[in-house]
Short mmCIF file of C-alpha atoms in Angstrom, two decimals:
data_model
loop_
_atom_site.label_atom_id
_atom_site.label_comp_id
_atom_site.label_asym_id
_atom_site.label_seq_id
_atom_site.Cartn_x
_atom_site.Cartn_y
_atom_site.Cartn_z
CA MET A 14 44.60 69.92 7.24
CA LYS A 15 42.48 69.24 10.31
CA LYS A 16 39.32 69.63 8.24
CA ALA A 17 40.68 67.13 5.68
CA ILE A 18 41.48 64.60 8.42
CA ILE A 19 38.05 65.05 9.98
CA LEU A 20 36.42 64.59 6.56
CA ILE A 21 38.41 61.40 5.88
CA ILE A 22 37.49 59.99 9.30
CA ALA A 23 33.83 60.80 8.71
CA VAL A 24 33.87 59.11 5.29
CA LEU A 25 35.61 56.00 6.65
CA SER A 26 33.22 55.81 9.61
CA SER A 27 30.26 56.10 7.27
CA ALA A 28 31.65 53.38 5.01
CA ALA A 29 32.30 51.10 7.98
CA GLY A 30 28.79 51.69 9.27
CA ALA A 31 27.31 50.97 5.86
CA SER A 32 29.42 47.82 5.58
CA ALA A 33 28.26 46.61 9.02
CA GLN A 34 24.66 47.38 8.12
CA GLU A 35 25.07 45.43 4.89
CA ARG A 36 26.42 42.44 6.83
CA ILE A 37 23.46 42.60 9.21
CA LYS A 38 21.02 42.68 6.31
CA ARG A 39 22.74 39.91 4.40
CA PHE A 40 22.97 37.29 7.16
CA GLU A 41 20.29 36.20 9.62
CA ASN A 42 20.38 33.44 12.24
CA ILE A 43 16.98 31.76 12.50
CA PHE A 44 15.85 29.36 15.24
CA GLN A 45 12.53 27.56 14.80
CA ILE A 46 10.32 25.14 16.70
CA GLY A 47 7.37 23.39 15.14
CA GLY A 48 4.76 20.76 15.81
CA GLY A 49 2.10 19.09 13.74
CA LEU A 50 1.15 16.00 11.80
CA PHE A 51 3.34 13.06 10.83
CA LEU A 52 1.90 11.27 7.80
CA GLU A 53 3.17 7.91 6.60
CA SER A 54 2.39 7.27 2.95
CA GLY A 55 3.03 4.30 0.71
CA THR A 56 1.70 0.82 0.12
CA PHE A 57 2.64 -0.44 3.59
CA ASN A 58 0.87 2.36 5.46
CA SER A 59 -2.18 3.09 3.33
CA GLY A 60 -4.59 2.59 6.25
CA ASN A 61 -2.64 4.33 8.99
CA ASN A 62 -3.99 7.29 10.95
CA PRO A 63 -1.94 10.49 11.24
CA GLY A 64 0.74 10.76 13.89
CA LEU A 65 2.59 13.59 15.59
CA ALA A 66 5.89 15.33 14.79
CA LEU A 67 8.01 17.79 16.75
CA ARG A 68 10.93 19.65 15.18
CA LEU A 69 13.73 22.03 16.23
CA SER A 70 15.98 23.69 13.65
CA TYR A 71 18.62 26.34 13.04
CA GLY A 72 19.25 28.03 9.70
CA LEU A 73 21.58 30.74 8.41
CA ASP A 74 19.66 32.84 5.91
CA VAL A 75 22.03 34.40 3.34
CA LYS A 76 20.59 37.13 1.11
CA VAL A 77 21.51 36.85 -2.58
CA ASP A 78 19.63 40.00 -3.56
CA GLU A 79 16.63 41.99 -2.35
CA ASN A 80 14.16 39.16 -2.91
CA TRP A 81 16.13 35.92 -2.90
CA SER A 82 18.11 34.09 -0.23
CA VAL A 83 19.59 30.66 0.50
CA MET A 84 19.27 29.10 3.95
CA PRO A 85 21.39 26.07 4.86
CA GLY A 86 20.79 24.58 8.28
CA VAL A 87 20.43 21.61 10.61
CA GLY A 88 17.56 20.23 12.63
CA THR A 89 16.20 17.36 14.66
CA THR A 90 12.76 15.79 14.34
CA GLY A 91 10.84 13.25 16.40
CA MET A 92 7.95 11.39 14.76
CA LEU A 93 5.33 9.07 16.23
CA GLY A 94 2.89 7.35 13.90
CA ASP A 95 -0.74 6.22 14.09
CA ILE A 96 -1.45 7.89 17.44
CA ALA A 97 -5.11 6.77 17.42
CA HIS A 98 -3.91 3.24 18.23
CA ILE A 99 -1.44 4.05 21.00
CA GLY A 100 -1.99 1.61 23.86
CA TRP A 101 -3.99 -0.88 21.82
CA ILE A 102 -3.29 -4.52 22.63
CA GLY A 103 -1.23 -5.95 19.80
CA GLY A 104 -0.43 -2.47 18.47
CA ASP A 105 3.01 -1.60 17.14
CA ILE A 106 3.34 2.18 16.75
CA ASP A 107 6.05 3.46 14.39
CA HIS A 108 8.52 5.97 15.79
CA TYR A 109 11.51 7.64 14.18
CA SER A 110 13.85 10.33 15.54
CA CYS A 111 16.47 11.86 13.27
CA VAL A 112 18.90 14.68 12.66
CA ASP A 113 18.84 16.40 9.29
CA ALA A 114 20.60 18.87 7.04
CA PHE A 115 18.76 21.11 4.60
CA CYS A 116 19.28 23.95 2.15
CA ASP A 117 16.22 26.05 1.27
CA VAL A 118 15.94 28.56 -1.56
CA ARG A 119 13.71 31.39 -0.27
CA PHE A 120 11.76 34.17 -1.97
CA HIS A 121 11.01 37.29 0.11
CA THR A 122 8.14 39.63 -0.72
CA ASP A 123 6.00 42.33 0.88
CA SER A 124 2.23 42.14 0.58
CA ASP A 125 0.15 44.96 2.08
CA GLY A 126 2.91 45.62 4.60
CA SER A 127 3.32 41.96 5.58
CA ARG A 128 6.67 40.29 4.91
CA ILE A 129 6.21 36.84 3.42
CA VAL A 130 8.88 34.22 2.72
CA VAL A 131 8.26 31.21 0.45
CA GLY A 132 10.86 28.44 0.59
CA LEU A 133 11.66 25.13 -1.08
CA GLY A 134 14.68 22.89 -0.86
CA PRO A 135 16.03 19.38 -0.22
CA GLY A 136 16.38 17.84 3.21
CA PHE A 137 18.51 14.82 4.14
CA TYR A 138 17.83 12.98 7.39
CA TYR A 139 19.71 10.33 9.34
CA SER A 140 18.88 8.25 12.40
CA LYS A 141 20.71 5.71 14.53
CA GLU A 142 17.38 4.60 15.98
CA LYS A 143 16.47 0.98 15.36
CA ASP A 144 12.69 0.72 15.61
CA THR A 145 11.79 -2.98 15.38
CA TYR A 146 8.58 -4.94 14.96
CA TYR A 147 6.99 -6.14 18.16
CA ILE A 148 3.79 -8.15 17.89
CA ASP A 149 2.91 -8.43 21.57
CA ALA A 150 -0.19 -10.48 20.79
CA ASP A 151 2.18 -13.21 19.60
CA PRO A 152 5.66 -13.15 21.17
CA GLY A 153 6.70 -15.90 18.78
CA ASP A 154 5.79 -13.95 15.63
CA PRO A 155 8.74 -14.22 13.20
CA ARG A 156 8.58 -10.48 12.45
CA ASN A 157 9.52 -9.57 16.02
CA ASN A 158 12.89 -7.80 16.34
CA ASP A 159 13.23 -7.17 12.59
CA ARG A 160 14.19 -3.54 11.87
CA LYS A 161 11.48 -1.38 10.32
CA PHE A 162 13.26 1.62 8.80
CA ARG A 163 16.41 2.59 6.98
CA ASN A 164 18.93 4.91 8.62
CA ALA A 165 18.86 7.66 5.95
CA GLY A 166 16.42 9.30 3.57
CA PHE A 167 15.62 12.56 1.82
CA GLY A 168 12.68 14.76 0.91
CA LEU A 169 11.52 18.18 -0.27
CA ARG A 170 10.84 20.99 2.24
CA PRO A 171 8.20 23.58 1.25
CA SER A 172 7.55 26.46 3.65
CA LEU A 173 5.45 29.61 3.97
CA ILE A 174 6.64 32.06 6.63
CA PHE A 175 5.22 35.40 7.84
CA GLU A 176 7.63 37.86 9.47
CA HIS A 177 6.60 40.44 12.08
CA GLY A 178 8.86 43.12 13.52
CA LYS A 179 12.59 42.56 13.52
CA HIS A 180 12.65 39.07 14.99
CA PHE A 181 9.36 37.14 15.18
CA LYS A 182 8.30 34.63 12.51
CA TRP A 183 5.53 32.09 12.15
CA GLY A 184 4.13 29.90 9.42
CA VAL A 185 3.87 26.43 7.98
CA GLU A 186 6.69 24.05 7.07
CA GLY A 187 6.48 20.62 5.49
CA ASN A 188 8.49 17.62 4.43
CA ILE A 189 7.49 15.55 1.41
CA GLY A 190 9.25 12.20 1.69
CA LEU A 191 10.88 10.93 -1.49
CA SER A 192 12.66 7.88 -0.04
CA ASN A 193 11.19 4.50 0.75
CA MET A 194 12.17 4.17 4.41
CA ARG A 195 10.73 0.68 4.95
CA ILE A 196 13.30 -2.13 5.10
CA PRO A 197 11.95 -5.10 3.13
CA HIS A 198 11.79 -8.52 4.79
CA PRO A 199 10.36 -10.70 2.00
CA GLU A 200 10.90 -13.81 4.09
CA HIS A 201 8.22 -12.40 6.43
CA ASN A 202 6.04 -10.94 3.65
CA ILE A 203 7.11 -7.33 4.41
CA THR A 204 7.70 -5.70 1.03
CA GLY A 205 5.67 -2.48 1.05
CA LYS A 206 6.86 1.13 0.91
CA THR A 207 6.75 3.85 3.55
CA ARG A 208 7.52 7.52 3.02
CA PHE A 209 7.73 10.09 5.82
CA ASN A 210 5.75 13.33 5.43
CA ASN A 211 5.25 16.17 7.91
CA ILE A 212 3.19 19.33 8.01
CA LEU A 213 4.10 21.60 10.93
CA LEU A 214 2.99 24.90 12.39
CA ILE A 215 6.20 26.72 13.30
CA ILE A 216 7.30 29.78 15.23
CA GLY A 217 10.75 31.28 14.90
CA PHE A 218 13.14 33.93 16.08
CA GLY A 219 15.71 35.62 13.85
CA PHE A 220 18.62 37.94 14.58
#
């Protein structure tokens, strides 16, 4: 009888351990920080120089099977455009800070012992910031104080991540803007389009 009880306890303990291990493998919390280029594209910004972007994010990676996972998450990004002209007299640098929600589909593979993750998914961003035109060379310019950008937009998020050890990650993450963020002001001859694009070098920690 004692042997039977000991055997049952051992089996249950093994099953519980396997279940816990499965939970650990299936879910991973991932924190990332990244910095890189902010690129404004579209008819309004065709001549602009690159800017800078800084991003913080959290994602919960959920394994679907051995190779595939889905990672929903949230983040915040600050963007500053056309940095080559910061401080120029009459300059009006674009800036946009937002929070976002995303959901990436990720493919995991091993290549020569290196763990590689390729991701792609939609991202939706929102900002309360009200960046306005300011033509300091002409304080009476009718464009002054008109809002530049819409509150919300969306894009596609490609990523390529390399994993090392149990926790450390690094790679490249991008955002391809699909929304026209520029608010038109036809009365002031502002009718062009602006899309927000980022390419960031990121480092991350997962557990």
